[in-house]
Amino acid sequence: MTLVPFGMLSRLLVACLLALAVATINPAWAETPSKHYTAASADGVRLSIQEAGDPSGEPVVFVHGLLGSHLSWQAQIDSPALQRYRLITYDLRGHGQSGRPSASQMYTDGLRWADDLDAVIRTSKAHRPVLVGWSLGAAVISNYLAKYGDANVAGVVYVGGVIELDAAQIQPHPEVYRDMSSFDLRTRLDAERDFLALCFHRQPSDETVQRLLANAALASFDMQRVVHRMTVDAAKGLQAVRKPMLQIYGEQDALVHANASARRAQQLNPSIRTIFYSDTGHAPFLESPQAFNDDLVGFIANAHPANH
């Protein structure tokens, strides 16, 4: 009989209880998406993919941020204005229902995350999708663009985007990031809660907070310990883009330096359009969903002018 270490068992139990609590609080979150399947990345990691909206519409691929999952985009999946599009979400490696490799290089090598996104696009057969990346998701897209270019995409949107893992662009919260790597479960869960609180200038509903806490509890500990060392080739990625690009930041972002990040992106690609939302933090798509969804619809129309 193989014994499961107590620490691992505790983490699994907490994750299961949190996920169950979320589904109980708001049953709509537990609804099955219109389509669900998996893809294998180049290194074998299985990726959980979901689809909603109009299967014949222009595709939009959403890439969530650190400690999130496809559920991060619920305000977009539920938006009437976006139902005309094919809405594709997936869980990053080490997150949600996707695979959780244990080796450090599976997370520190940014090109592996790029391969994940490529696998999602290829497996879904999304033709010239618009890519939307939140926070770490923007770095994933930058790595994808650095490796694969922009030939297979129609446009790119960064939301609270991490351009580079550079001290000039990232707000300092050393205690939070230190404790997120703690081997003590209580310390780590408290740090994850504090990290999520920093995502918002305007706190979302209690139900949304519970969902996000469940997302965080499900995230791989091996990933959290090393993801800050993930390689990001924003210079090559952004300079390669000739398709429309938009970056959206909240003026009250507590996790990235919004102005410094936006300036750096514009240095790398002067054609990037930038929008700042006032009274909004690191998650404009959750804090200001109506404005964000309207801006996204306008961007998609610009990226696919023949269809609008």
Coordinates of C-alpha atoms in Angstrom, one line a residue:
M1 CA 0.0 0.0 0.0
T2 CA 1.4 3.4 -1.0
L3 CA 1.0 6.1 1.6
V4 CA 0.2 9.6 0.5
P5 CA 2.2 12.3 2.4
F6 CA 0.0 14.2 4.8
G7 CA 0.9 17.6 3.3
M8 CA -0.1 16.5 -0.2
L9 CA -3.3 15.0 1.2
S10 CA -4.1 18.2 2.9
R11 CA -3.6 20.2 -0.2
L12 CA -5.8 17.9 -2.2
L13 CA -8.5 18.0 0.4
V14 CA -8.5 21.8 0.7
A15 CA -8.6 22.2 -3.1
C16 CA -11.6 19.8 -3.4
L17 CA -13.5 21.5 -0.6
L18 CA -13.0 24.9 -2.1
A19 CA -14.0 23.8 -5.5
L20 CA -17.1 22.1 -4.0
A21 CA -17.9 25.2 -2.1
V22 CA -17.8 27.4 -5.2
A23 CA -20.1 25.1 -7.1
T24 CA -22.5 25.1 -4.2
I25 CA -22.5 28.9 -3.8
N26 CA -23.3 29.5 -7.4
P27 CA -24.5 26.5 -9.4
A28 CA -24.1 28.4 -12.7
W29 CA -20.3 28.1 -12.4
A30 CA -20.6 24.3 -12.3
E31 CA -22.5 24.2 -15.6
T32 CA -20.8 22.3 -18.4
P33 CA -19.6 24.5 -21.2
S34 CA -21.0 23.9 -24.7
K35 CA -17.8 22.0 -25.6
H36 CA -14.9 20.6 -23.6
Y37 CA -11.9 18.7 -24.8
T38 CA -8.2 18.4 -24.3
A39 CA -5.0 18.9 -26.3
A40 CA -1.5 17.6 -25.8
S41 CA 1.3 20.2 -25.8
A42 CA 4.7 19.4 -27.5
D43 CA 6.1 18.0 -24.2
G44 CA 3.0 15.9 -23.5
V45 CA 1.3 18.1 -20.9
R46 CA -2.5 17.8 -21.3
L47 CA -4.4 21.0 -21.6
S48 CA -8.1 21.4 -20.7
I49 CA -10.0 23.5 -23.4
Q50 CA -13.5 24.9 -23.2
E51 CA -15.7 26.6 -25.8
A52 CA -18.8 28.7 -25.7
G53 CA -20.6 31.2 -27.9
D54 CA -21.2 30.8 -31.7
P55 CA -19.2 27.9 -33.1
S56 CA -19.2 29.6 -36.5
G57 CA -18.2 33.0 -35.2
E58 CA -14.7 34.6 -35.3
P59 CA -12.6 32.8 -32.7
V60 CA -11.3 34.5 -29.5
V61 CA -8.7 32.6 -27.4
F62 CA -8.5 33.7 -23.8
V63 CA -5.3 33.1 -21.7
H64 CA -5.8 33.6 -18.0
G65 CA -3.2 34.7 -15.5
L66 CA -1.3 33.3 -12.5
L67 CA -3.5 31.2 -10.1
G68 CA -6.5 31.5 -12.4
S69 CA -8.3 29.1 -14.8
H70 CA -10.8 29.3 -17.6
L71 CA -13.4 30.4 -15.0
S72 CA -11.5 33.8 -14.8
W73 CA -13.3 34.8 -18.0
Q74 CA -16.9 34.1 -16.9
A75 CA -17.9 37.8 -17.4
Q76 CA -16.9 37.4 -21.0
I77 CA -18.4 33.9 -21.5
D78 CA -21.7 35.2 -20.2
S79 CA -21.7 38.5 -22.1
P80 CA -24.5 38.9 -24.6
A81 CA -22.3 41.1 -26.7
L82 CA -19.7 38.4 -27.1
Q83 CA -22.1 35.5 -27.9
R84 CA -21.6 36.0 -31.7
Y85 CA -18.0 34.9 -31.3
R86 CA -16.5 31.5 -30.8
L87 CA -15.1 31.9 -27.3
I88 CA -12.2 29.5 -26.5
T89 CA -10.7 29.3 -23.0
Y90 CA -8.1 26.9 -21.6
D91 CA -6.3 26.2 -18.4
L92 CA -2.6 27.0 -18.3
R93 CA -0.2 24.2 -17.4
G94 CA -0.2 23.8 -13.6
H95 CA -3.7 25.4 -13.4
G96 CA -7.3 24.3 -13.3
Q97 CA -7.9 21.0 -15.0
S98 CA -4.7 21.0 -17.1
G99 CA -1.7 18.8 -16.4
R100 CA 0.6 19.5 -13.5
P101 CA 4.2 18.4 -14.3
S102 CA 6.6 18.5 -11.4
A103 CA 9.9 19.4 -13.0
S104 CA 11.0 23.0 -12.7
Q105 CA 11.9 23.4 -16.4
M106 CA 8.4 22.6 -17.3
Y107 CA 7.5 26.0 -16.0
T108 CA 10.6 28.1 -16.3
D109 CA 11.0 27.5 -20.0
G110 CA 8.7 30.1 -21.5
L111 CA 8.6 28.4 -24.9
R112 CA 6.8 25.5 -23.4
W113 CA 3.9 27.8 -22.5
A114 CA 4.1 29.1 -26.1
D115 CA 3.8 25.5 -27.3
D116 CA 0.7 25.1 -25.1
L117 CA -1.0 28.0 -26.8
D118 CA 0.0 26.7 -30.2
A119 CA -1.5 23.3 -29.3
V120 CA -4.8 25.0 -28.3
I121 CA -5.0 26.9 -31.6
R122 CA -4.2 23.9 -33.7
T123 CA -6.4 21.4 -31.8
S124 CA -9.4 23.8 -31.8
K125 CA -8.8 24.6 -35.5
A126 CA -9.3 28.2 -34.6
H127 CA -8.8 30.2 -37.8
R128 CA -7.0 33.5 -37.2
P129 CA -8.2 33.9 -33.6
V130 CA -7.9 37.1 -31.6
L131 CA -5.7 36.3 -28.6
V132 CA -6.6 37.9 -25.2
G133 CA -4.1 37.5 -22.4
W134 CA -4.4 38.6 -18.8
S135 CA -1.3 39.3 -16.7
L136 CA 0.9 36.2 -17.0
G137 CA -1.3 35.3 -20.0
A138 CA 0.2 38.2 -21.8
A139 CA 3.7 36.8 -21.3
V140 CA 2.5 33.5 -22.6
I141 CA 1.2 35.2 -25.8
S142 CA 4.5 37.2 -26.1
N143 CA 6.4 33.9 -26.1
Y144 CA 4.0 32.4 -28.6
L145 CA 4.6 35.4 -30.9
A146 CA 8.3 35.1 -30.4
K147 CA 8.3 31.4 -31.5
Y148 CA 5.4 31.2 -34.0
G149 CA 5.0 34.8 -35.2
D150 CA 1.6 36.4 -36.0
A151 CA 0.7 34.6 -39.2
N152 CA -2.0 32.5 -37.6
V153 CA -3.7 35.2 -35.5
A154 CA -5.9 38.2 -36.3
G155 CA -5.0 40.4 -33.4
V156 CA -3.7 40.5 -29.8
V157 CA -5.1 42.1 -26.6
Y158 CA -3.1 42.4 -23.4
V159 CA -5.1 43.0 -20.2
G160 CA -3.0 44.1 -17.1
G161 CA -0.3 42.5 -19.2
V162 CA 3.0 41.3 -17.8
I163 CA 5.4 42.5 -20.6
E164 CA 8.6 41.4 -18.9
L165 CA 9.4 40.0 -15.5
D166 CA 11.4 43.1 -14.7
A167 CA 11.5 45.0 -11.4
A168 CA 10.7 48.2 -13.3
Q169 CA 7.4 46.7 -14.5
I170 CA 6.3 44.6 -11.5
Q171 CA 5.0 46.0 -8.3
P172 CA 7.1 44.8 -5.3
H173 CA 5.2 42.5 -2.9
P174 CA 8.2 40.3 -1.6
E175 CA 6.4 38.8 1.4
V176 CA 3.4 37.7 -0.7
Y177 CA 5.5 36.0 -3.4
R178 CA 7.8 34.5 -0.8
D179 CA 4.9 33.0 1.1
M180 CA 3.2 31.7 -2.1
S181 CA 6.3 29.4 -2.3
S182 CA 6.0 28.2 1.3
F183 CA 5.9 24.5 2.1
D184 CA 3.5 25.4 5.0
L185 CA 0.0 25.0 3.6
R186 CA -1.6 27.6 5.8
T187 CA 1.0 30.2 4.9
R188 CA 0.7 29.5 1.2
L189 CA -3.1 29.7 1.2
D190 CA -3.0 33.0 3.1
A191 CA -0.5 34.4 0.6
E192 CA -2.7 33.3 -2.3
R193 CA -5.6 35.1 -0.7
D194 CA -3.5 38.2 -0.3
F195 CA -2.3 37.9 -4.0
L196 CA -5.9 37.7 -5.2
A197 CA -6.9 40.8 -3.1
L198 CA -4.1 42.7 -4.9
C199 CA -5.7 41.9 -8.2
F200 CA -8.6 44.3 -7.6
H201 CA -9.0 48.0 -6.9
R202 CA -12.7 47.4 -6.7
Q203 CA -13.4 44.0 -5.1
P204 CA -15.7 41.7 -6.9
S205 CA -18.7 39.9 -5.4
D206 CA -18.2 37.3 -2.7
E207 CA -19.2 34.6 -5.1
T208 CA -16.5 35.7 -7.5
V209 CA -13.9 35.8 -4.7
Q210 CA -14.8 32.3 -3.7
R211 CA -14.4 31.0 -7.2
L212 CA -11.0 32.7 -7.6
L213 CA -9.8 31.3 -4.2
A214 CA -10.8 27.8 -5.5
N215 CA -8.8 28.5 -8.7
A216 CA -5.8 29.4 -6.6
A217 CA -6.0 26.4 -4.4
L218 CA -6.0 24.1 -7.4
A219 CA -2.8 25.7 -8.8
S220 CA 0.3 23.5 -8.8
F221 CA 2.7 24.2 -5.9
D222 CA 5.6 23.1 -8.2
M223 CA 4.6 25.8 -10.6
Q224 CA 4.2 28.5 -8.0
R225 CA 7.7 27.9 -6.6
V226 CA 9.4 28.6 -9.9
V227 CA 7.1 30.5 -12.3
H228 CA 8.8 33.8 -11.4
R229 CA 11.8 32.5 -13.3
M230 CA 9.8 31.9 -16.5
T231 CA 11.6 33.2 -19.6
V232 CA 9.7 35.9 -21.5
D233 CA 10.9 37.1 -24.9
A234 CA 8.7 40.1 -25.3
A235 CA 11.3 42.0 -27.4
K236 CA 11.2 39.3 -30.2
G237 CA 7.5 38.6 -29.7
L238 CA 6.1 42.2 -29.8
Q239 CA 8.4 43.3 -32.5
A240 CA 7.2 40.5 -34.7
V241 CA 3.6 41.6 -34.7
R242 CA 2.1 43.4 -37.7
K243 CA -1.5 42.6 -36.7
P244 CA -3.7 44.9 -34.6
M245 CA -2.7 45.1 -30.9
L246 CA -4.4 46.6 -27.9
Q247 CA -3.3 46.8 -24.3
I248 CA -5.7 47.7 -21.5
Y249 CA -4.5 48.6 -18.0
G250 CA -6.3 49.8 -14.8
E251 CA -4.8 53.0 -13.5
Q252 CA -4.9 51.5 -9.9
D253 CA -3.1 48.3 -10.8
A254 CA -1.3 47.0 -7.7
L255 CA 0.6 44.1 -9.3
V256 CA 2.2 45.7 -12.4
H257 CA 3.4 49.2 -13.0
A258 CA 0.8 50.1 -15.6
N259 CA 2.5 53.1 -17.1
A260 CA 6.0 51.5 -17.2
S261 CA 4.6 48.3 -18.7
A262 CA 2.6 50.2 -21.3
R263 CA 5.6 52.3 -22.3
R264 CA 7.8 49.3 -22.6
A265 CA 5.3 47.5 -24.9
Q266 CA 5.0 50.7 -27.1
Q267 CA 8.8 50.9 -27.3
L268 CA 8.9 47.4 -28.7
N269 CA 5.9 47.9 -31.0
P270 CA 4.8 51.6 -31.5
S271 CA 1.6 50.5 -33.2
I272 CA 0.1 49.1 -30.0
R273 CA -3.0 51.0 -28.9
T274 CA -3.3 51.6 -25.2
I275 CA -6.4 52.2 -23.0
F276 CA -6.3 53.0 -19.3
Y277 CA -9.4 52.5 -17.1
S278 CA -9.8 54.8 -14.2
D279 CA -10.8 53.4 -10.8
T280 CA -9.8 49.9 -12.0
G281 CA -7.0 47.6 -10.8
H282 CA -5.2 44.6 -12.3
A283 CA -8.4 42.9 -13.7
P284 CA -10.3 45.3 -15.9
F285 CA -12.3 42.5 -17.5
L286 CA -13.7 41.7 -14.0
E287 CA -13.8 45.1 -12.5
S288 CA -15.1 47.0 -15.5
P289 CA -16.7 44.1 -17.6
Q290 CA -19.1 46.3 -19.6
A291 CA -16.3 48.7 -20.8
F292 CA -13.9 45.8 -21.4
N293 CA -16.4 43.8 -23.4
D294 CA -17.3 46.8 -25.5
D295 CA -13.7 47.5 -26.2
L296 CA -13.1 43.9 -27.1
V297 CA -16.0 43.9 -29.5
G298 CA -14.6 47.0 -31.2
F299 CA -11.2 45.4 -31.4
I300 CA -12.5 42.2 -33.0
A301 CA -14.4 44.3 -35.6
N302 CA -11.1 46.0 -36.4
A303 CA -9.2 42.7 -36.6
H304 CA -11.9 41.1 -38.8
P305 CA -13.2 44.2 -40.8
A306 CA -14.6 42.1 -43.7
N307 CA -17.0 40.3 -41.3
H308 CA -18.4 43.4 -39.7

